[in-house]
Every structure is written in C-alpha cells, then in structure tokens.
Short mmCIF file of C-alpha atoms and ligand atoms in Angstrom, two decimals:
data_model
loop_
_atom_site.label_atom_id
_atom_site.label_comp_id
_atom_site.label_asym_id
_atom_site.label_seq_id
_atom_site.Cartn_x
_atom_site.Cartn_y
_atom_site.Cartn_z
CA UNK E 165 -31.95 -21.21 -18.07
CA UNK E 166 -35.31 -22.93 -18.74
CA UNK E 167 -35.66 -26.37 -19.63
CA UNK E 168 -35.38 -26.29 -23.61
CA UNK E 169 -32.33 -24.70 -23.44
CA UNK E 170 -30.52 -27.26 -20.77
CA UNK E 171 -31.72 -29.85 -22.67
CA UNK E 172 -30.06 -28.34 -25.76
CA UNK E 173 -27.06 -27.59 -23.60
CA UNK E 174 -26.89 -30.70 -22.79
CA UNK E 175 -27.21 -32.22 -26.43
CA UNK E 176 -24.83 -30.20 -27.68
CA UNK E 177 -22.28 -31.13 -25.07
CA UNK E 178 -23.12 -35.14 -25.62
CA UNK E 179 -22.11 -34.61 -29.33
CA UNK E 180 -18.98 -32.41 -28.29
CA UNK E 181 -18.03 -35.11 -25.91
CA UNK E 182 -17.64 -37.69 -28.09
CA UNK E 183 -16.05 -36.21 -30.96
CA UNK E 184 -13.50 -34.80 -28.61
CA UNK E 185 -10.19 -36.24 -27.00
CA UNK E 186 -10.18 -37.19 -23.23
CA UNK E 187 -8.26 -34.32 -20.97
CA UNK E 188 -6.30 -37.69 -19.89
CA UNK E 189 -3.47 -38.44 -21.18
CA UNK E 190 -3.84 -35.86 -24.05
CA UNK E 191 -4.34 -32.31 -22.40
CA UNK E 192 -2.20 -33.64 -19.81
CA UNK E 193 0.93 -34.68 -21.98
CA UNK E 194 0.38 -31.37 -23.71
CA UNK E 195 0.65 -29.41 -20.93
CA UNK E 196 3.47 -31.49 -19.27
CA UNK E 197 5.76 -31.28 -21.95
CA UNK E 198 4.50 -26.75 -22.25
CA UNK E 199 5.56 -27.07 -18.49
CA UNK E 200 8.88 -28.89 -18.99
CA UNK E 201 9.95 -26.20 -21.90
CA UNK E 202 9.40 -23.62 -19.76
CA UNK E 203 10.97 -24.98 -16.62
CA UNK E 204 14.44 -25.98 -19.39
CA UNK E 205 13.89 -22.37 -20.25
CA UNK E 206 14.30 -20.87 -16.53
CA UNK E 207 17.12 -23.26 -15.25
CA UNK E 208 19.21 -22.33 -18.49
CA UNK E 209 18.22 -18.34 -17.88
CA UNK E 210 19.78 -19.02 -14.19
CA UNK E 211 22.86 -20.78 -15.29
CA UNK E 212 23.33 -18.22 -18.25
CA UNK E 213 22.57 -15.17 -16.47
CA UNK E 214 22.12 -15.83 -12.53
CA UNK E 215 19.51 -13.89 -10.76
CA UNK E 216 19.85 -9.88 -9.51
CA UNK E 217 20.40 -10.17 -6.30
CA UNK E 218 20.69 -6.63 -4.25
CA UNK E 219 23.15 -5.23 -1.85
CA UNK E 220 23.62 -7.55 1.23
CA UNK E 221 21.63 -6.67 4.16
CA UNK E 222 23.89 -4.27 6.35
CA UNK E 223 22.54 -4.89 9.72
CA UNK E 224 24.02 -2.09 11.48
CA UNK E 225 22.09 0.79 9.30
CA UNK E 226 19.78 3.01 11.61
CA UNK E 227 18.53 4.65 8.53
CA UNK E 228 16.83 1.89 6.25
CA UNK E 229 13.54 2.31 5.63
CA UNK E 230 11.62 -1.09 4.96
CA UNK E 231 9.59 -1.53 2.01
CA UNK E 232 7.56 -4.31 0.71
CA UNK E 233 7.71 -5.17 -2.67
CA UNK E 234 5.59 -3.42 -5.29
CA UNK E 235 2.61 -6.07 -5.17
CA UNK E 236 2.55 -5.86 -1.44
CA UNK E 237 1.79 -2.26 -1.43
CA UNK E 238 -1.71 -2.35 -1.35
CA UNK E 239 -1.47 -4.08 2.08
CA UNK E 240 1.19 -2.14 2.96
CA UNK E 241 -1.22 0.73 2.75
CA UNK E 242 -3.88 -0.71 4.69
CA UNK E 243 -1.74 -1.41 7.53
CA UNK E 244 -0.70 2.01 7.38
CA UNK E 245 -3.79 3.33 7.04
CA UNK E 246 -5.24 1.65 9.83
CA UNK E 247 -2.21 1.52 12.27
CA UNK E 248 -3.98 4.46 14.32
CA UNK E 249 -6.61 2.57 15.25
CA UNK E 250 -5.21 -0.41 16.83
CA UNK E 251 -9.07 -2.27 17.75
CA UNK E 252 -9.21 -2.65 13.68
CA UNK E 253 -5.02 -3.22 12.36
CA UNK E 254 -5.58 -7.11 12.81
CA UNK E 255 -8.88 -6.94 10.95
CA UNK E 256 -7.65 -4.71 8.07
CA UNK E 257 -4.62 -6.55 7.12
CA UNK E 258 -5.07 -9.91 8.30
CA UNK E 259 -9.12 -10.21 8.45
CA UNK E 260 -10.19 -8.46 5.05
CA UNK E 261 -7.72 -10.34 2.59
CA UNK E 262 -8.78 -13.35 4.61
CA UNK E 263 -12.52 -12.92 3.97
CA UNK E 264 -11.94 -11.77 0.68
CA UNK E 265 -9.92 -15.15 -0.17
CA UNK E 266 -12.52 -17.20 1.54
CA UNK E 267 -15.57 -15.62 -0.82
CA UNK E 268 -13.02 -16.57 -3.73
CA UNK E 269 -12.76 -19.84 -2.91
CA UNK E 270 -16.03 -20.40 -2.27
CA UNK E 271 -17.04 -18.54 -5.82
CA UNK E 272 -18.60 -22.11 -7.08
CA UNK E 273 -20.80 -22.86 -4.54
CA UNK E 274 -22.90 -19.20 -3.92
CA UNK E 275 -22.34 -18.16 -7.67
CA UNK E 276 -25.07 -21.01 -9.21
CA UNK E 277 -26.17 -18.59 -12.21
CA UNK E 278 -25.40 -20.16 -15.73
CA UNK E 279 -25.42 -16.61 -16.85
CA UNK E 280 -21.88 -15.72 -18.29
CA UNK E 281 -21.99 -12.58 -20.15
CA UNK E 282 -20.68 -10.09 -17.75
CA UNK E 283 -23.21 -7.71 -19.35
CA UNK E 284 -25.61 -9.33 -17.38
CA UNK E 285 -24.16 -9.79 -14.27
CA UNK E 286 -23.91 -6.35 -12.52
CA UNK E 287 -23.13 -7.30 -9.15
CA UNK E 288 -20.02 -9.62 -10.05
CA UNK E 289 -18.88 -6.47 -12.80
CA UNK E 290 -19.79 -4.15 -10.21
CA UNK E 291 -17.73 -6.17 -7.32
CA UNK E 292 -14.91 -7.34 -9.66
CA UNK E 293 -14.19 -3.55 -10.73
CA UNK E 294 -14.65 -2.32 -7.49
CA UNK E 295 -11.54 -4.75 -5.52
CA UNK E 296 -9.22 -4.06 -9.02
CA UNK E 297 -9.88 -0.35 -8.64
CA UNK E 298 -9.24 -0.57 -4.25
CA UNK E 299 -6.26 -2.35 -4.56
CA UNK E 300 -4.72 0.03 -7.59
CA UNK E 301 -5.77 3.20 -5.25
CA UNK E 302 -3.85 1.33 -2.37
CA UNK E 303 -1.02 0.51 -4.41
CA UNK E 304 -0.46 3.86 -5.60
CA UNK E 305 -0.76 5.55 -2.61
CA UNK E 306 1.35 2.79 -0.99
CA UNK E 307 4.09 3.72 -3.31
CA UNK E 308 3.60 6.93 -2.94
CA UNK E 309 4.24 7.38 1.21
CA UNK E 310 7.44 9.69 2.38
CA UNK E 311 9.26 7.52 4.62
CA UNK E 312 8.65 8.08 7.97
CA UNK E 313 11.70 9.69 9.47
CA UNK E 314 12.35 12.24 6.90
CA UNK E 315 10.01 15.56 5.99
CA UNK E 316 9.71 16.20 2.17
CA UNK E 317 7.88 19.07 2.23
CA UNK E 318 8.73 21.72 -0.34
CA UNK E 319 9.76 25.26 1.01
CA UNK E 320 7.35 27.95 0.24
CA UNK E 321 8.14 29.79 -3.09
CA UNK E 322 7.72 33.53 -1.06
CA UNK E 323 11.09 32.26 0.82
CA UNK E 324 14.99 33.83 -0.05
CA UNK E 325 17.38 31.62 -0.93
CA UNK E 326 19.11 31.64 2.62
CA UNK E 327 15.39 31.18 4.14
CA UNK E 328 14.83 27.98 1.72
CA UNK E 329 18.30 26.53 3.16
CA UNK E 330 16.95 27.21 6.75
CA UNK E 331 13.50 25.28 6.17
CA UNK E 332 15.78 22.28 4.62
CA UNK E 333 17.70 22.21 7.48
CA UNK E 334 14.67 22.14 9.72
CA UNK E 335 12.87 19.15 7.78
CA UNK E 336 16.28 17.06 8.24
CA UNK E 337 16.07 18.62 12.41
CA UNK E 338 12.11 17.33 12.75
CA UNK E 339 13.21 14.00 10.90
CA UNK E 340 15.97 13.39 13.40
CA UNK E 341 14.46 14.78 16.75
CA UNK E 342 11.89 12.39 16.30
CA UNK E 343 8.52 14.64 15.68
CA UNK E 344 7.20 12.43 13.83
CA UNK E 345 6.69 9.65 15.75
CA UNK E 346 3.67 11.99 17.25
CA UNK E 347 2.98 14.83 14.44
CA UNK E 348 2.40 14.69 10.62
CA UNK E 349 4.19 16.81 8.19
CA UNK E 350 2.73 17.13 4.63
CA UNK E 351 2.51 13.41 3.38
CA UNK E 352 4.86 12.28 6.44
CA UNK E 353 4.76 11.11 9.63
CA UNK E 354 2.30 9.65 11.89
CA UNK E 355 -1.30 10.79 12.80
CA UNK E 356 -0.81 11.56 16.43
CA UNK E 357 -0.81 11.58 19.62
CA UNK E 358 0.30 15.08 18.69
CA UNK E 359 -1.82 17.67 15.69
CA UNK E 360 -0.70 18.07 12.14
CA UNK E 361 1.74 20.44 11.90
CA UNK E 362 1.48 20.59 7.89
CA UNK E 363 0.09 24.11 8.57
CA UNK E 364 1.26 24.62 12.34
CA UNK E 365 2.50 28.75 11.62
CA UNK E 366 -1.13 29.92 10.78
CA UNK E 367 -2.67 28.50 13.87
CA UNK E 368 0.27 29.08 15.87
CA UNK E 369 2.25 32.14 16.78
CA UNK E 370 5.94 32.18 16.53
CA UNK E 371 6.73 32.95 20.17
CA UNK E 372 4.35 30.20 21.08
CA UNK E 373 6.10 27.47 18.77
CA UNK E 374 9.23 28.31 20.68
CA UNK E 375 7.07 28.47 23.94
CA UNK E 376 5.86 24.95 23.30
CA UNK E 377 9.13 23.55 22.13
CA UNK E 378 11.12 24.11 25.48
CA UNK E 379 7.65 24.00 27.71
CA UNK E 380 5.06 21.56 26.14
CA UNK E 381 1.70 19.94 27.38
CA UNK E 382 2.70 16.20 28.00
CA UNK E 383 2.94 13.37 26.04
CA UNK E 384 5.24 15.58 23.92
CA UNK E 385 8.76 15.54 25.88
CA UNK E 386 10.43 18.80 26.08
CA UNK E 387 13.45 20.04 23.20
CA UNK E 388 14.84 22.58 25.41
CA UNK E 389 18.03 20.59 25.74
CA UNK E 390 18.57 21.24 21.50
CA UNK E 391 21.59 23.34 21.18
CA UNK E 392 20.82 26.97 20.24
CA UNK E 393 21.68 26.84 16.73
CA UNK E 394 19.57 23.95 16.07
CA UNK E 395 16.51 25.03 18.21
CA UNK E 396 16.03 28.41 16.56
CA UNK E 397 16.47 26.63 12.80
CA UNK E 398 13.43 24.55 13.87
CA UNK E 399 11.48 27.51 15.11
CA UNK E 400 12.06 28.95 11.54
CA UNK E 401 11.38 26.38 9.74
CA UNK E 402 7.93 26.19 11.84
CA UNK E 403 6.89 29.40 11.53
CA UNK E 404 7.06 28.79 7.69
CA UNK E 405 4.53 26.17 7.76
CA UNK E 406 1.73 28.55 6.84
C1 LIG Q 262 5.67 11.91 22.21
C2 LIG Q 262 4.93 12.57 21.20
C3 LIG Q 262 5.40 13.91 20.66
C4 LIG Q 262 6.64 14.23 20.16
C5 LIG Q 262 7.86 13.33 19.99
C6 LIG Q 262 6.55 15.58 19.70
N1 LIG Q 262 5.30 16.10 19.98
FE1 LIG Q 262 4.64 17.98 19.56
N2 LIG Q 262 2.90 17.57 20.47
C7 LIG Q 262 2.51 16.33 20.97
C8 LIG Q 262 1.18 16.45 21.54
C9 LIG Q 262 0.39 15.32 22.16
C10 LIG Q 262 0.78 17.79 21.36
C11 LIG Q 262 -0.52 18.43 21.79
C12 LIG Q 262 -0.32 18.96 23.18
C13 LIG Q 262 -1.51 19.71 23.65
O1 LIG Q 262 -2.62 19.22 23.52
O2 LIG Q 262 -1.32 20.85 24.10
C14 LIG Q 262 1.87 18.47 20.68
C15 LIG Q 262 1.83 19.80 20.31
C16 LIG Q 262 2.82 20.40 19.53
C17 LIG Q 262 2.73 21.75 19.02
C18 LIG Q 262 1.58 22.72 19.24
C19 LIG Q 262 0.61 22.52 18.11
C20 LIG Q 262 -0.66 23.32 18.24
O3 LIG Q 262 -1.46 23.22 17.30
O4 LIG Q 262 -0.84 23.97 19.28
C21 LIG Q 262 3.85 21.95 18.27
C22 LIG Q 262 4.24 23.23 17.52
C23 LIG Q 262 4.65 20.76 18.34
N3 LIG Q 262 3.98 19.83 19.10
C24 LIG Q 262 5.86 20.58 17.71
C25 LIG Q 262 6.67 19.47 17.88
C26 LIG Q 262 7.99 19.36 17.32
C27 LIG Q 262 8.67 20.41 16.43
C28 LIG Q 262 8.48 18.16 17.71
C29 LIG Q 262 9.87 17.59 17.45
C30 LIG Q 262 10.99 18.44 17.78
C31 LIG Q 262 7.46 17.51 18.50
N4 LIG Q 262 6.38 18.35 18.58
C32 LIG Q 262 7.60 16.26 19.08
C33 LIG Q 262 3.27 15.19 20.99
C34 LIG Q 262 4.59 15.10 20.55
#
C-alpha cells in the first residue's frame, strides 16, 4: 500500500466512523440477546428431547476397539502412522498440532500485508489448501483403518466355496493368536517387528510357513502348541496369501 492509498484508507474510514454506531453497547446487545435465543433454544431441545447417549461402557469387554470421534481422526491417524517410530510419536501428535496452533495464533503479528484478495496471496492459498487437504487425507484414512485384532482381507476369487470358509476361519485364527501385534495383513495390523504377510504364500513355501509356525527365528514365539485343527487352517489360509 503506498501512501495515497492509506491516506484514502484512512479518510474513508474517518467518515465511516462517524456515521456508524459504536460496537458498545449496540453490537454487543445485539449479539447478547442472538446468544441468549440460541442458548433458550438448546436448554428447551434438552428438556424436550434429552441428548443420545450410547450404550454404557461395559468394562469387562476384551473385544472393544477404541475409536475417537470423527473430528479426531486426523490425529488419530498420525499417531498411527507414526507409532513405529517411537523418537518422532510425541512430535507428530503432540508437537505438530502444537506448532501449527502457535503459527495461528501468532497469524497477526508475521502476516503485516494489507493485501486481502487471496488471489494475491499464494503462499497463505497455497498453505491454507495444503493443512485442509492433510487433515481430509488423514481423516479419511483414519476412518478407514481395520481394527487391529481382526484381518479383513477378502479371500481370493480362484478359491471353492469350502476353501473361502477355510481362509475366513484363518483371518478370525491370526486375529486371535495375536499375529498382528508383529505382522500386517492387508490394511491391518501393525508394521513389525515381524514382515508383511499381505503376500506371505508367493515369497514363502507352504512347508516353510508350517516350518516357521512351530520353529520360528525369535522375537516371534512359537504356535506349535495350536491344536491340530486350528494350526493346519492357518497354514491354509497362509498359503493363500499370494
Ligand atoms: C512377537 C512378534 C511376532 C508374533 C506375535 C508373530 N510373529 Fe511372525 N515373525 C516375527 C518376526 C520378527 C519374523 C521375522 C523372523 C526372521 O527374521 O526370520 C516373523 C516371521 C514370520 C513368517 C516368515 C515370513 C517370511 O517372509 O519369511 C511368517 C510366515 C510368520 N512370521 C507368521 C506369523 C503368524 C501366522 C503369526 C501368528 C500365529 C505370527 N507370525 C506371530 C514376529 C512375530
């Protein structure tokens, strides 16, 4: 802005001044008696109608899986995200939302350009776009995690009927014997200390998958002790991961 135009600025917002009302009392009584309608509205919503509550927390369930709510997800996502790397989980989910609050609130004091069209402000479009678009990505994908003691893979279409029940079976065996704590299948489970076994059967004879089940390279613990029935459904269900 060069000096003509500030002074006209300034002119212009002289005249404005006085023909206008001061924000106090009338902006203020405006918006205090908006504020009070809406607050009558809510407290006669809640004695009308109540609020939804859900089921009471059952705390003997081994199965629930926690969720945040939907506009959590994003963080949700970077703490899952990052969990594998322990040197950076603080930083992630406590240090980046932190920073990025920080530049926020301190938007006034490094942002002195009178500009306002967004037109002509590329970086703050640029950056502005860039946060809505990270935290829709994490969001979605936040939503979109399997839980992480269940396998939802689907069975491969080549399969019979009888084989399709078999790889079910399997997915609910990994869920329960605990594979995932070390190995990820399809969009489940964690990365390591173990490999992905998404695609385990094309790396991985069949023999050998039962080999390493009952005789495995440390951390992994052995699952020799699995009765029969069980072991050889997981072996199956393995050796369809191609
Ligand atoms: C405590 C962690 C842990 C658990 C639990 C675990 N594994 Fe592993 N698993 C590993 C590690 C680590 C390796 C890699 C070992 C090595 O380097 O030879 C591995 C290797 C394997 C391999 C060989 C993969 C390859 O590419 O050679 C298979 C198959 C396997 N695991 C299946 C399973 C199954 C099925 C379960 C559940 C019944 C399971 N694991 C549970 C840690 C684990």
């Amino acid at each position: 802005m060069n000096q003509a135009e500030k002074e006209l600025y300034l002119r212009e917002y002289s005249i404005l001044k006085n023909q206008g009302k001061p924000f106090f009392p009338y902006a203020l009584a405006k918006d205090s008696v908006m504020a009070a309608i809406v607050l009558g509205v809510i407290i006669f919503l809640s004695l009308m109608f109540g609020a939804e509550l859900s089921p009471k927390a059952n705390p003997t369930t081994t199965t629930f899986v926690p969720r945040p709510d939907w506009y959590f997800f994003f963080l949700f996502e970077l703490l899952r995200v990052m969990r594998n790397v322990p040197k950076f989980t603080a930083m992630a989910t406590v240090g980046v939302p932190t920073i990025a609050m920080i530049f926020l609130f301190l938007l006034p004091f490094y942002d002195r350009s009178p500009e306002r069209r967004i037109t002509h402000r590329p970086v703050a479009l640029a950056a502005g776009l860039f946060t809505i678009a990270a935290m829709a990505y994490l969001t979605y994908t936040g939503a979109n995690t399997g839980s992480p003691n269940t396998v939802d893979m689907k069975p491969p279409a080549n399969l019979s009927a009888a084989q399709k029940d078999t790889f079910t079976q399997g997915e609910l065996i990994v869920g329960q014997t605990g594979c995932l704590a070390c190995h990820t299948l399809g969009g489940n489970g964690n990365d390591g200390p173990g490999p992905n076994l998404t695609h385990v059967a094309s790396k991985v004879p069949q023999q050998q998958l039962a080999a390493t089940l009952i005789n495995p390279t440390p951390p992994m613990p052995s699952f020799a002790g699995l009765p029969k029935d069980k072991f050889n459904t997981l072996v199956s269900f393995l050796s369809d991961l191609q």
